[in-house]
Short mmCIF file of C-alpha atoms and ligand atoms in Angstrom, two decimals:
data_model
loop_
_atom_site.label_atom_id
_atom_site.label_comp_id
_atom_site.label_asym_id
_atom_site.label_seq_id
_atom_site.Cartn_x
_atom_site.Cartn_y
_atom_site.Cartn_z
CA MET A 1495 20.46 15.26 0.76
CA ARG A 1496 17.05 14.10 1.93
CA ASP A 1497 18.39 13.23 5.37
CA LYS A 1498 19.23 16.86 5.95
CA TYR A 1499 15.50 17.68 5.85
CA GLU A 1500 12.40 16.66 7.71
CA ALA A 1501 8.83 16.71 6.45
CA VAL A 1502 5.96 18.12 8.50
CA ILE A 1503 2.47 16.92 7.60
CA GLY A 1504 -1.04 17.57 8.90
CA LEU A 1505 -4.23 16.00 7.52
CA GLU A 1506 -7.73 17.38 7.15
CA ILE A 1507 -10.18 14.55 6.67
CA HIS A 1508 -13.83 14.81 5.73
CA ALA A 1509 -16.00 11.86 6.70
CA GLN A 1510 -19.63 11.60 5.65
CA LEU A 1511 -21.66 10.42 8.61
CA LYS A 1512 -23.94 7.60 7.52
CA THR A 1513 -27.25 8.90 8.80
CA ASP A 1514 -30.35 8.09 6.72
CA SER A 1515 -31.31 11.75 6.41
CA LYS A 1516 -29.32 14.96 5.92
CA ILE A 1517 -27.95 17.17 8.67
CA PHE A 1518 -30.52 20.01 8.50
CA CYS A 1519 -33.49 18.49 6.63
CA GLY A 1520 -35.27 15.17 6.20
CA CYS A 1521 -33.99 14.37 2.69
CA SER A 1522 -32.37 11.00 2.05
CA THR A 1523 -28.57 10.76 1.97
CA ARG A 1524 -28.60 7.74 -0.38
CA PHE A 1525 -25.71 7.74 -2.85
CA GLY A 1526 -26.33 7.19 -6.56
CA ASP A 1527 -29.98 8.27 -6.75
CA GLU A 1528 -31.42 10.19 -9.71
CA PRO A 1529 -29.69 13.63 -9.64
CA ASN A 1530 -31.53 16.26 -7.58
CA SER A 1531 -34.19 13.79 -6.45
CA ASN A 1532 -33.23 13.99 -2.77
CA THR A 1533 -33.73 17.70 -2.30
CA CYS A 1534 -36.05 20.16 -0.53
CA PRO A 1535 -36.16 23.92 0.07
CA VAL A 1536 -33.59 23.60 2.89
CA CYS A 1537 -30.86 21.75 0.99
CA LEU A 1538 -31.65 23.62 -2.24
CA GLY A 1539 -30.92 26.81 -0.31
CA LEU A 1540 -34.26 28.44 -1.13
CA PRO A 1541 -34.91 31.76 0.64
CA GLY A 1542 -36.75 31.47 3.93
CA ALA A 1543 -36.12 27.77 4.45
CA LEU A 1544 -34.78 27.02 7.94
CA PRO A 1545 -32.34 24.31 9.05
CA VAL A 1546 -33.25 21.86 11.82
CA MET A 1547 -30.47 19.85 13.48
CA ASN A 1548 -30.56 16.06 12.97
CA ARG A 1549 -30.12 14.33 16.36
CA ARG A 1550 -28.51 11.23 14.83
CA VAL A 1551 -25.68 13.39 13.49
CA ILE A 1552 -24.78 14.43 17.04
CA GLU A 1553 -24.71 10.80 18.20
CA MET A 1554 -22.50 9.68 15.32
CA ALA A 1555 -20.13 12.63 15.65
CA ALA A 1556 -19.87 11.95 19.38
CA ARG A 1557 -19.04 8.29 18.77
CA ALA A 1558 -16.28 9.29 16.35
CA ALA A 1559 -14.98 11.96 18.73
CA LEU A 1560 -14.88 9.59 21.69
CA ALA A 1561 -13.09 6.92 19.65
CA LEU A 1562 -10.42 9.51 18.79
CA ASN A 1563 -10.01 10.67 22.40
CA LEU A 1564 -11.41 14.11 21.65
CA ASN A 1565 -13.03 16.30 24.29
CA ILE A 1566 -16.60 17.08 23.36
CA ASN A 1567 -17.58 20.66 24.08
CA HIS A 1568 -20.76 21.01 26.11
CA GLU A 1569 -21.72 23.88 23.81
CA SER A 1570 -20.63 24.32 20.21
CA ILE A 1571 -21.53 26.96 17.65
CA PHE A 1572 -22.46 26.71 13.96
CA SER A 1573 -20.98 29.35 11.68
CA ARG A 1574 -21.48 30.40 8.10
CA LYS A 1575 -18.49 29.90 5.83
CA ASN A 1576 -19.17 32.21 2.90
CA TYR A 1577 -18.07 31.48 -0.64
CA PHE A 1578 -19.61 31.30 -4.07
CA TYR A 1579 -19.76 28.09 -6.04
CA PRO A 1580 -22.49 26.58 -8.24
CA ASP A 1581 -22.80 23.52 -6.00
CA LEU A 1582 -23.45 25.74 -2.97
CA PRO A 1583 -26.80 27.41 -3.64
CA LYS A 1584 -27.02 29.29 -0.31
CA GLY A 1585 -23.70 31.03 -0.95
CA TYR A 1586 -22.44 29.75 2.36
CA GLN A 1587 -21.76 26.43 4.03
CA ILE A 1588 -22.95 25.82 7.57
CA SER A 1589 -19.84 24.71 9.43
CA GLN A 1590 -18.20 25.25 12.80
CA TYR A 1591 -15.36 27.66 13.44
CA ASP A 1592 -14.26 29.00 16.79
CA GLN A 1593 -16.29 26.74 19.04
CA PRO A 1594 -16.17 23.32 17.41
CA PHE A 1595 -17.97 20.14 18.43
CA SER A 1596 -14.83 18.58 19.89
CA GLU A 1597 -11.12 19.32 20.40
CA ARG A 1598 -7.74 18.02 21.61
CA GLY A 1599 -7.76 14.33 20.73
CA TRP A 1600 -5.07 11.81 19.83
CA VAL A 1601 -4.41 8.30 18.60
CA GLU A 1602 -1.55 6.00 19.52
CA ILE A 1603 -0.87 3.62 16.66
CA PRO A 1604 1.82 1.47 15.06
CA THR A 1605 3.50 3.01 12.04
CA SER A 1606 6.38 2.00 9.83
CA GLU A 1607 8.33 3.13 6.79
CA ARG A 1608 8.10 0.76 3.81
CA ASN A 1609 10.90 -0.63 1.65
CA GLU A 1610 10.97 -0.74 -2.16
CA SER A 1611 8.70 -3.75 -2.32
CA GLY A 1612 6.20 -2.07 -0.05
CA HIS A 1613 6.96 -4.08 3.09
CA ALA A 1614 7.01 -2.48 6.53
CA THR A 1615 10.53 -2.12 7.86
CA GLU A 1616 9.99 -1.52 11.58
CA TRP A 1617 6.70 -0.97 13.40
CA GLN A 1618 6.83 1.64 16.14
CA THR A 1619 3.97 2.95 18.23
CA LYS A 1620 3.57 6.71 17.94
CA ARG A 1621 1.09 9.23 19.24
CA PHE A 1622 -0.47 11.72 16.83
CA GLY A 1623 -2.49 14.71 17.98
CA ILE A 1624 -5.93 15.56 16.64
CA THR A 1625 -6.77 19.23 16.79
CA ARG A 1626 -10.52 19.03 16.37
CA LEU A 1627 -13.53 17.25 14.93
CA HIS A 1628 -16.29 19.60 13.87
CA LEU A 1629 -19.60 19.29 12.07
CA GLU A 1630 -20.64 20.74 8.73
CA GLU A 1631 -22.87 20.15 5.73
CA ASP A 1632 -21.53 18.74 2.48
CA ALA A 1633 -21.90 20.77 -0.73
CA GLY A 1634 -23.52 19.49 -3.93
CA LYS A 1635 -21.55 18.11 -6.83
CA SER A 1636 -20.68 19.62 -10.20
CA LEU A 1637 -20.30 17.24 -13.12
CA HIS A 1638 -18.53 18.37 -16.25
CA GLU A 1639 -19.12 16.63 -19.54
CA GLY A 1640 -16.64 16.51 -22.37
CA MET A 1641 -13.57 17.64 -20.43
CA PRO A 1642 -11.20 19.39 -20.90
CA ASP A 1643 -13.23 21.92 -22.93
CA ALA A 1644 -16.37 21.10 -20.98
CA SER A 1645 -19.33 21.56 -23.25
CA LYS A 1646 -21.83 20.97 -20.48
CA SER A 1647 -21.84 21.22 -16.70
CA TYR A 1648 -24.42 19.77 -14.37
CA VAL A 1649 -25.15 20.42 -10.72
CA ASP A 1650 -26.44 17.59 -8.54
CA LEU A 1651 -27.63 18.72 -5.12
CA ASN A 1652 -28.34 15.26 -3.69
CA ARG A 1653 -25.13 15.57 -1.69
CA SER A 1654 -25.98 19.08 -0.48
CA GLY A 1655 -26.61 18.80 3.26
CA VAL A 1656 -25.14 15.36 3.80
CA PRO A 1657 -23.54 15.48 7.28
CA LEU A 1658 -19.76 15.70 7.46
CA ALA A 1659 -17.32 15.38 10.30
CA GLU A 1660 -14.14 17.30 9.52
CA ILE A 1661 -11.23 15.83 11.44
CA VAL A 1662 -8.13 18.05 11.57
CA SER A 1663 -4.85 16.61 12.78
CA GLU A 1664 -1.94 18.37 14.41
CA PRO A 1665 1.13 18.75 12.14
CA ASP A 1666 2.55 15.61 13.77
CA PHE A 1667 3.47 13.35 10.84
CA ARG A 1668 7.09 13.26 9.75
CA SER A 1669 6.76 11.05 6.68
CA SER A 1670 4.24 10.03 4.03
CA TRP A 1671 3.91 6.59 5.65
CA GLU A 1672 3.04 8.04 9.03
CA ALA A 1673 0.25 10.02 7.36
CA TYR A 1674 -0.80 6.87 5.49
CA ASP A 1675 -0.91 4.72 8.63
CA TYR A 1676 -2.89 7.40 10.48
CA MET A 1677 -5.39 7.71 7.64
CA GLN A 1678 -5.80 3.91 7.56
CA TYR A 1679 -6.35 3.86 11.30
CA LEU A 1680 -8.85 6.68 11.15
CA ARG A 1681 -10.89 4.92 8.48
CA ARG A 1682 -10.83 1.65 10.40
CA THR A 1683 -11.93 3.41 13.58
CA LEU A 1684 -14.82 5.21 11.90
CA LEU A 1685 -15.97 1.87 10.48
CA TYR A 1686 -15.62 0.16 13.88
CA VAL A 1687 -17.87 2.71 15.57
CA GLY A 1688 -20.28 2.55 12.63
CA VAL A 1689 -20.40 6.23 11.69
CA CYS A 1690 -18.94 6.27 8.14
CA ASP A 1691 -18.88 3.69 5.36
CA GLY A 1692 -15.29 4.68 4.49
CA ASN A 1693 -15.85 4.47 0.73
CA MET A 1694 -13.18 6.75 -0.74
CA GLU A 1695 -14.23 6.15 -4.34
CA GLU A 1696 -17.73 7.43 -3.64
CA GLY A 1697 -16.29 10.30 -1.62
CA SER A 1698 -17.62 9.19 1.76
CA LEU A 1699 -14.12 9.74 3.07
CA ARG A 1700 -11.88 12.45 1.61
CA CYS A 1701 -8.47 13.74 2.53
CA ASP A 1702 -6.52 16.98 2.11
CA ALA A 1703 -2.89 16.98 3.21
CA ASN A 1704 -0.76 19.92 4.33
CA VAL A 1705 2.96 19.49 3.94
CA SER A 1706 6.11 21.52 4.50
CA VAL A 1707 9.79 20.72 4.94
CA ARG A 1708 12.41 22.10 7.30
CA VAL A 1709 16.06 21.42 8.04
CA ARG A 1710 16.19 18.61 10.59
CA GLY A 1711 16.50 20.06 14.06
CA ALA A 1712 15.02 23.42 13.08
CA GLU A 1713 12.24 24.60 15.35
CA LYS A 1714 10.21 26.72 12.97
CA PHE A 1715 7.93 25.06 10.43
CA GLY A 1716 8.42 25.74 6.74
CA THR A 1717 5.70 27.21 4.53
CA LYS A 1718 2.95 24.66 4.02
CA VAL A 1719 1.44 23.54 0.76
CA GLU A 1720 -2.05 22.08 0.71
CA LEU A 1721 -2.69 18.99 -1.42
CA LYS A 1722 -6.38 18.68 -2.25
CA ASN A 1723 -8.67 15.76 -2.97
CA LEU A 1724 -6.42 12.79 -2.37
CA ASN A 1725 -9.09 10.19 -2.83
CA SER A 1726 -7.14 7.01 -2.20
CA PHE A 1727 -4.50 5.88 0.27
CA LYS A 1728 -2.07 5.30 -2.55
CA PHE A 1729 -2.54 8.82 -3.91
CA LEU A 1730 -2.10 10.33 -0.45
CA GLN A 1731 1.22 8.56 0.04
CA LYS A 1732 2.54 9.15 -3.47
CA ALA A 1733 1.50 12.80 -3.57
CA LEU A 1734 3.19 13.48 -0.22
CA GLU A 1735 6.36 11.71 -1.31
CA TYR A 1736 6.48 13.69 -4.55
CA GLU A 1737 5.75 16.94 -2.76
CA ILE A 1738 8.42 16.42 -0.08
CA ASP A 1739 11.04 15.82 -2.80
CA ARG A 1740 9.85 18.82 -4.79
CA GLN A 1741 10.02 21.12 -1.78
CA ILE A 1742 13.45 19.90 -0.69
CA ALA A 1743 14.81 20.43 -4.21
CA ALA A 1744 13.34 23.94 -4.25
CA VAL A 1745 14.81 24.84 -0.86
CA GLU A 1746 18.19 23.42 -1.89
CA ALA A 1747 18.07 25.58 -5.02
CA GLY A 1748 17.55 28.60 -2.80
CA GLU A 1749 13.91 29.12 -3.83
CA LYS A 1750 11.13 30.19 -1.53
CA ILE A 1751 8.13 27.85 -1.25
CA PRO A 1752 5.00 29.81 -2.02
CA GLN A 1753 1.97 29.02 0.13
CA GLU A 1754 -0.47 27.42 -2.28
CA THR A 1755 -2.95 24.69 -2.98
CA ARG A 1756 -1.83 21.93 -5.32
CA LEU A 1757 -3.53 18.96 -6.98
CA TRP A 1758 -2.23 15.46 -7.51
CA ASN A 1759 -2.16 14.28 -11.10
CA GLU A 1760 -2.08 10.52 -11.06
CA ARG A 1761 -1.35 10.11 -14.76
CA GLU A 1762 1.79 12.23 -14.56
CA SER A 1763 2.59 11.29 -10.95
CA LYS A 1764 3.04 14.97 -10.15
CA THR A 1765 1.42 17.73 -8.14
CA TYR A 1766 0.65 21.01 -9.83
CA ALA A 1767 -0.42 24.41 -8.52
CA MET A 1768 -4.17 25.13 -8.33
CA ARG A 1769 -4.31 28.44 -6.52
CA SER A 1770 -1.96 30.62 -4.48
CA LYS A 1771 -2.46 32.13 -1.06
CA GLU A 1772 -3.48 35.42 -2.69
CA GLU A 1773 -6.32 33.67 -4.46
CA ALA A 1774 -7.30 31.86 -1.27
CA HIS A 1775 -10.78 32.42 0.04
CA ASP A 1776 -11.64 34.82 2.78
CA TYR A 1777 -14.64 33.03 4.19
CA ARG A 1778 -15.92 35.81 6.46
CA TYR A 1779 -17.13 33.39 9.07
CA PHE A 1780 -19.91 34.55 11.36
CA PRO A 1781 -22.27 32.71 13.74
CA GLU A 1782 -25.22 31.03 12.00
CA PRO A 1783 -28.29 33.02 13.09
CA ASP A 1784 -30.76 30.26 12.13
CA LEU A 1785 -29.37 27.67 14.54
CA PRO A 1786 -29.04 27.89 18.32
CA PRO A 1787 -25.83 26.75 20.03
CA LEU A 1788 -25.54 22.97 19.98
CA ILE A 1789 -25.69 21.52 23.48
CA THR A 1790 -24.27 18.03 23.88
CA ALA A 1791 -25.54 16.63 27.17
CA GLU A 1792 -23.06 14.93 29.50
CA GLU A 1793 -25.48 12.01 29.98
CA LEU A 1794 -25.50 11.36 26.24
CA ILE A 1795 -21.70 11.40 26.16
CA GLN A 1796 -21.51 8.96 29.08
CA LYS A 1797 -24.03 6.65 27.47
CA LEU A 1798 -22.21 6.64 24.12
CA ARG A 1799 -18.84 6.17 25.81
CA ALA A 1800 -20.17 3.10 27.62
CA GLU A 1801 -21.49 1.68 24.34
CA LEU A 1802 -18.22 2.16 22.43
CA PRO A 1803 -16.88 -1.13 21.03
CA GLU A 1804 -13.32 -2.26 21.66
CA LEU A 1805 -11.30 -0.12 19.23
CA PRO A 1806 -9.05 -1.59 16.53
CA GLU A 1807 -5.66 -0.88 18.13
CA ALA A 1808 -6.72 -2.10 21.59
CA ARG A 1809 -8.15 -5.20 19.98
CA ARG A 1810 -5.01 -5.84 17.95
CA ARG A 1811 -2.88 -5.64 21.10
CA ARG A 1812 -5.21 -7.97 22.95
CA PHE A 1813 -5.10 -10.48 20.07
CA VAL A 1814 -1.31 -10.57 20.29
CA GLU A 1815 -1.33 -11.09 24.05
CA GLU A 1816 -4.34 -13.31 24.54
CA TYR A 1817 -4.02 -15.50 21.44
CA GLU A 1818 -0.24 -15.25 20.96
CA LEU A 1819 -0.61 -14.15 17.36
CA SER A 1820 2.05 -12.34 15.35
CA PHE A 1821 1.74 -8.58 14.87
CA GLU A 1822 0.81 -9.05 11.20
CA ASP A 1823 -1.84 -11.70 11.83
CA ALA A 1824 -3.40 -9.69 14.64
CA ALA A 1825 -3.39 -6.57 12.48
CA GLN A 1826 -5.08 -8.36 9.60
CA LEU A 1827 -7.64 -10.02 11.83
CA THR A 1828 -8.61 -6.70 13.43
CA ASP A 1829 -8.71 -4.83 10.14
CA SER A 1830 -12.49 -4.95 10.27
CA ARG A 1831 -14.80 -5.56 13.18
CA GLY A 1832 -16.58 -8.31 11.25
CA MET A 1833 -13.32 -10.21 10.71
CA ALA A 1834 -12.27 -9.84 14.35
CA ASP A 1835 -15.69 -10.99 15.57
CA TYR A 1836 -15.64 -13.98 13.23
CA PHE A 1837 -12.18 -14.96 14.44
CA GLU A 1838 -13.24 -14.89 18.08
CA GLU A 1839 -16.37 -16.88 17.24
CA VAL A 1840 -14.12 -19.59 15.79
CA VAL A 1841 -11.66 -19.52 18.68
CA ARG A 1842 -14.26 -19.86 21.42
CA PRO A 1843 -15.64 -23.28 20.47
CA SER A 1844 -12.45 -24.64 18.84
CA GLY A 1845 -9.95 -23.46 21.43
CA ASN A 1846 -7.32 -23.17 18.71
CA ALA A 1847 -6.43 -19.56 17.89
CA LYS A 1848 -3.44 -20.35 15.67
CA ALA A 1849 -5.47 -22.65 13.44
CA ALA A 1850 -8.40 -20.22 13.38
CA ALA A 1851 -6.09 -17.39 12.27
CA ASN A 1852 -4.49 -19.52 9.56
CA TRP A 1853 -7.71 -20.83 8.07
CA ILE A 1854 -9.36 -17.42 8.12
CA LEU A 1855 -6.43 -15.45 6.72
CA ASN A 1856 -5.62 -17.96 3.99
CA GLU A 1857 -8.29 -20.30 2.60
CA LEU A 1858 -11.38 -18.43 3.79
CA THR A 1859 -10.14 -14.97 2.84
CA ARG A 1860 -9.19 -16.27 -0.61
CA GLU A 1861 -12.65 -17.75 -1.18
CA LEU A 1862 -14.45 -14.65 0.10
CA LYS A 1863 -12.28 -12.32 -1.95
CA SER A 1864 -12.79 -14.14 -5.20
CA ALA A 1865 -16.55 -14.13 -4.63
CA GLY A 1866 -16.56 -10.53 -3.39
CA ILE A 1867 -18.33 -11.50 -0.17
CA ASP A 1868 -17.87 -9.77 3.18
CA ILE A 1869 -16.89 -12.09 6.01
CA ALA A 1870 -20.03 -11.10 7.90
CA HIS A 1871 -21.95 -12.96 5.16
CA SER A 1872 -19.56 -15.89 4.84
CA PRO A 1873 -21.33 -19.03 3.61
CA LEU A 1874 -19.02 -20.93 5.96
CA SER A 1875 -20.14 -19.98 9.45
CA ALA A 1876 -17.68 -19.46 12.29
CA LEU A 1877 -19.19 -22.43 14.09
CA GLN A 1878 -18.71 -24.68 11.05
CA LEU A 1879 -15.07 -23.65 10.76
CA ALA A 1880 -14.61 -24.31 14.47
CA GLU A 1881 -16.03 -27.81 13.98
CA MET A 1882 -13.66 -28.48 11.16
CA ILE A 1883 -10.68 -27.36 13.28
CA LYS A 1884 -11.81 -29.66 16.07
CA LEU A 1885 -12.00 -32.50 13.59
CA ILE A 1886 -8.39 -31.87 12.55
CA ASP A 1887 -7.20 -31.54 16.15
CA SER A 1888 -8.84 -34.81 17.14
CA GLY A 1889 -7.21 -36.54 14.20
CA GLY A 1890 -10.55 -36.97 12.46
CA ILE A 1891 -9.13 -35.58 9.24
CA SER A 1892 -5.68 -34.66 8.07
CA GLY A 1893 -4.71 -31.06 7.45
CA LYS A 1894 -4.33 -31.89 3.79
CA MET A 1895 -7.82 -33.26 3.55
CA ALA A 1896 -9.14 -30.29 5.50
CA LYS A 1897 -8.42 -27.86 2.67
CA ASP A 1898 -10.69 -29.83 0.40
CA VAL A 1899 -13.25 -30.16 3.17
CA LEU A 1900 -13.26 -26.42 3.81
CA ILE A 1901 -13.89 -25.57 0.16
CA ARG A 1902 -16.74 -28.07 0.00
CA MET A 1903 -18.25 -26.79 3.24
CA TYR A 1904 -17.94 -23.26 1.92
CA GLN A 1905 -19.70 -24.17 -1.34
CA SER A 1906 -22.41 -26.39 0.07
CA GLY A 1907 -22.97 -24.88 3.50
CA ARG A 1908 -22.98 -28.42 4.93
CA PRO A 1909 -21.30 -29.43 8.22
CA ALA A 1910 -17.76 -30.81 8.29
CA GLU A 1911 -18.62 -34.40 9.22
CA GLU A 1912 -21.11 -34.70 6.40
CA VAL A 1913 -18.65 -33.37 3.85
CA VAL A 1914 -15.92 -35.69 5.09
CA ARG A 1915 -18.20 -38.67 4.73
CA GLU A 1916 -19.18 -37.60 1.23
CA ILE A 1917 -15.72 -37.27 -0.29
CA GLY A 1918 -14.43 -40.84 -0.52
CA GLY A 1919 -12.58 -39.32 2.32
CA SER A 1920 -15.49 -41.27 3.71
CA GLN A 1921 -14.48 -43.01 6.87
CA VAL A 1922 -12.98 -46.43 7.10
CA SER A 1923 -14.95 -48.20 9.78
CA ASP A 1924 -14.35 -51.91 9.29
CA GLU A 1925 -12.31 -53.38 12.09
CA ALA A 1926 -9.94 -55.43 9.95
CA SER A 1927 -8.64 -52.42 8.03
CA ILE A 1928 -8.33 -50.36 11.15
CA ARG A 1929 -6.49 -53.13 12.97
CA ALA A 1930 -3.93 -53.10 10.16
CA PHE A 1931 -3.30 -49.37 10.73
CA VAL A 1932 -3.19 -49.91 14.49
CA ASP A 1933 -0.65 -52.72 14.22
CA GLN A 1934 1.50 -50.63 11.97
CA ALA A 1935 1.34 -47.65 14.33
CA ILE A 1936 2.36 -49.79 17.28
CA GLN A 1937 5.16 -51.57 15.45
CA SER A 1938 6.76 -48.37 14.24
CA ASN A 1939 6.75 -46.78 17.71
CA PRO A 1940 8.18 -49.31 20.16
CA ARG A 1941 9.53 -46.66 22.56
CA GLN A 1942 6.13 -45.01 22.98
CA LEU A 1943 4.55 -48.43 23.38
CA GLU A 1944 6.91 -49.24 26.25
CA GLN A 1945 6.21 -45.88 27.90
CA TYR A 1946 2.48 -46.36 27.51
CA ARG A 1947 2.58 -49.78 29.07
CA GLY A 1948 4.77 -48.32 31.83
CA GLY A 1949 1.88 -46.04 32.80
CA LYS A 1950 2.15 -43.04 30.46
CA THR A 1951 -1.43 -43.46 29.28
CA GLY A 1952 -1.46 -39.88 27.98
CA LEU A 1953 0.29 -41.34 24.93
CA PHE A 1954 -3.02 -42.77 23.79
CA GLY A 1955 -3.70 -39.60 21.80
CA PHE A 1956 -0.33 -39.95 20.14
CA PHE A 1957 -1.26 -43.39 18.86
CA VAL A 1958 -4.65 -42.17 17.68
CA GLY A 1959 -2.83 -39.49 15.72
CA GLN A 1960 -0.50 -42.07 14.15
CA VAL A 1961 -3.40 -44.25 13.07
CA MET A 1962 -5.20 -41.26 11.62
CA LYS A 1963 -2.13 -40.26 9.69
CA LEU A 1964 -1.66 -43.78 8.31
CA SER A 1965 -5.29 -43.86 7.23
CA GLY A 1966 -5.08 -40.47 5.56
CA GLY A 1967 -7.50 -39.15 8.13
CA ARG A 1968 -10.18 -41.59 7.06
CA ALA A 1969 -10.31 -44.02 9.97
CA ASN A 1970 -13.45 -43.84 12.08
CA PRO A 1971 -12.24 -42.36 15.38
CA GLN A 1972 -14.64 -44.44 17.45
CA VAL A 1973 -13.49 -47.72 15.97
CA VAL A 1974 -9.88 -46.59 16.24
CA ASN A 1975 -10.38 -45.94 19.94
CA GLU A 1976 -11.72 -49.42 20.60
CA VAL A 1977 -9.25 -51.34 18.49
CA LEU A 1978 -6.31 -49.30 19.72
CA LYS A 1979 -7.25 -49.72 23.37
CA ASN A 1980 -7.40 -53.49 23.00
CA ALA A 1981 -4.13 -53.59 21.12
CA LEU A 1982 -2.25 -51.40 23.61
CA GLU A 1983 -3.57 -53.12 26.71
CA GLY A 1984 -3.11 -56.54 25.13
P1 ADP B 3340 -5.20 27.01 7.75
O1 ADP B 3340 -5.55 28.14 8.65
O2 ADP B 3340 -4.43 27.36 6.55
O3 ADP B 3340 -6.38 26.11 7.49
P2 ADP B 3340 -4.39 25.41 9.98
O4 ADP B 3340 -3.45 25.94 10.99
O5 ADP B 3340 -5.82 25.36 10.31
O6 ADP B 3340 -4.15 26.16 8.61
O7 ADP B 3340 -3.91 23.95 9.64
C1 ADP B 3340 -4.52 23.18 8.67
C2 ADP B 3340 -3.78 21.84 8.63
O8 ADP B 3340 -2.42 22.04 8.26
C3 ADP B 3340 -3.71 21.13 9.97
O9 ADP B 3340 -3.89 19.75 9.76
C4 ADP B 3340 -2.33 21.44 10.49
O10 ADP B 3340 -1.83 20.39 11.29
C5 ADP B 3340 -1.52 21.52 9.22
N1 ADP B 3340 -0.39 22.44 9.28
C6 ADP B 3340 -0.33 23.65 9.84
N2 ADP B 3340 0.87 24.22 9.65
C7 ADP B 3340 1.61 23.33 8.94
C8 ADP B 3340 2.95 23.34 8.40
N3 ADP B 3340 3.76 24.38 8.54
N4 ADP B 3340 3.35 22.26 7.71
C9 ADP B 3340 2.53 21.21 7.53
N5 ADP B 3340 1.28 21.15 8.01
C10 ADP B 3340 0.82 22.20 8.70
ZN1 ZN B 3341 -33.45 18.61 1.92
MG1 MG B 3342 -7.79 25.81 9.31
#
């Protein structure tokens, strides 16, 4: 039955821009401060107080817009969006309406459905349209105590006036996973260009989803339902999935879908109606008289465009091509800019991308995760990891030993060679013991010995490797070189 229908989804995402001060006043945007401590007449909405545009907001919004291929309007207009709510003391929110900051963008990203166990089934690159990115101020926050029959309510206006970029997508997603992959990509991109901290639990990034269903092949969209406040990726995906099923069942039963706003209830794994279209707000937008049109200079746009970092999807593709990594490894390594940078800092001096990817994605990630440390602050530096990889590649230590070495380097911050020496992994340097390994290596490889003596001197490295293996990675490479040379030539 589900195959007969197709879902249509569009996302409206609010991203707090991580400026130090608010959009129209100098108050701090810091999260978690004493309630109402970061306020002034402007963000308290006191009569007569006038807003002044924060220049840093324009720069951050422009960086986000450019990263999402949006066209930045030379001139954009602020408008008042009127509604009453206790966390909105002015009675209106300064937003943008008919002349937004930027319009007509897109992203081209890999997306896939997932099977029962949550694994991607087939990655395909798809393009999703972005209608607009506009600027607005955040509202304050109401806190209710003793729910459900709230005995007390509090209003905290620290958040009032925190800058927001609202990013509205085209209704281009056809499944919950497409919306999920887009949302993931959007968050990653905002983090890459350094304009949002992406913290969904603290509300720095929030998502409303619009969803309708139609018979596959139909041209007209069905009536859309808005799902509010989906504050995690998991909730977004689950709420959409539930809602698509609910709407299909309703249409099949011959019911009409009312246009309404619904909320996701995680405990019951259900959406339920919050308000209908009739109760929807009429915001009576009009141009904000206290702010002039916002002019975004072409020179600023050019400068910011030139400074844009390589974006996550471009970087993922390059990692696959340049380093011959799998799709999954490249995707994981480009998940954050810090991880991708670290990886490339290991590859450069070690020259071994495969090993770098493996060590980073397995051992290092495990250590960092359990300690809750970001890779940018890894106690094991990229250079140290590169040195360890070189040591393995030159036969200095075995791969098995390397795991132990890595953990010890990570814990002590000491260089690979020092750690190797320390753990009875300490090198064997006396000639007699090494000669025993050398003899054994030569005796067990008569064919290679013949080839070597016939002129294939490139096999020297092969014999070094054999000796290293026999010694459990502990033989002193310098002594091995000397003894081996004599033995092979002799
Ligand atoms: P509204 O005027 O109700 O805010 P918009 O046209 O501005 O509606 O669209 C809001 C969001 O809903 C956008 O992300 C858009 O892509 C999406 N959307 C619009 N129509 C539909 C539909 N029929 N089904 C699903 N999503 C839709
Ligand atoms: Zn203020
Ligand atoms: Mg709209």
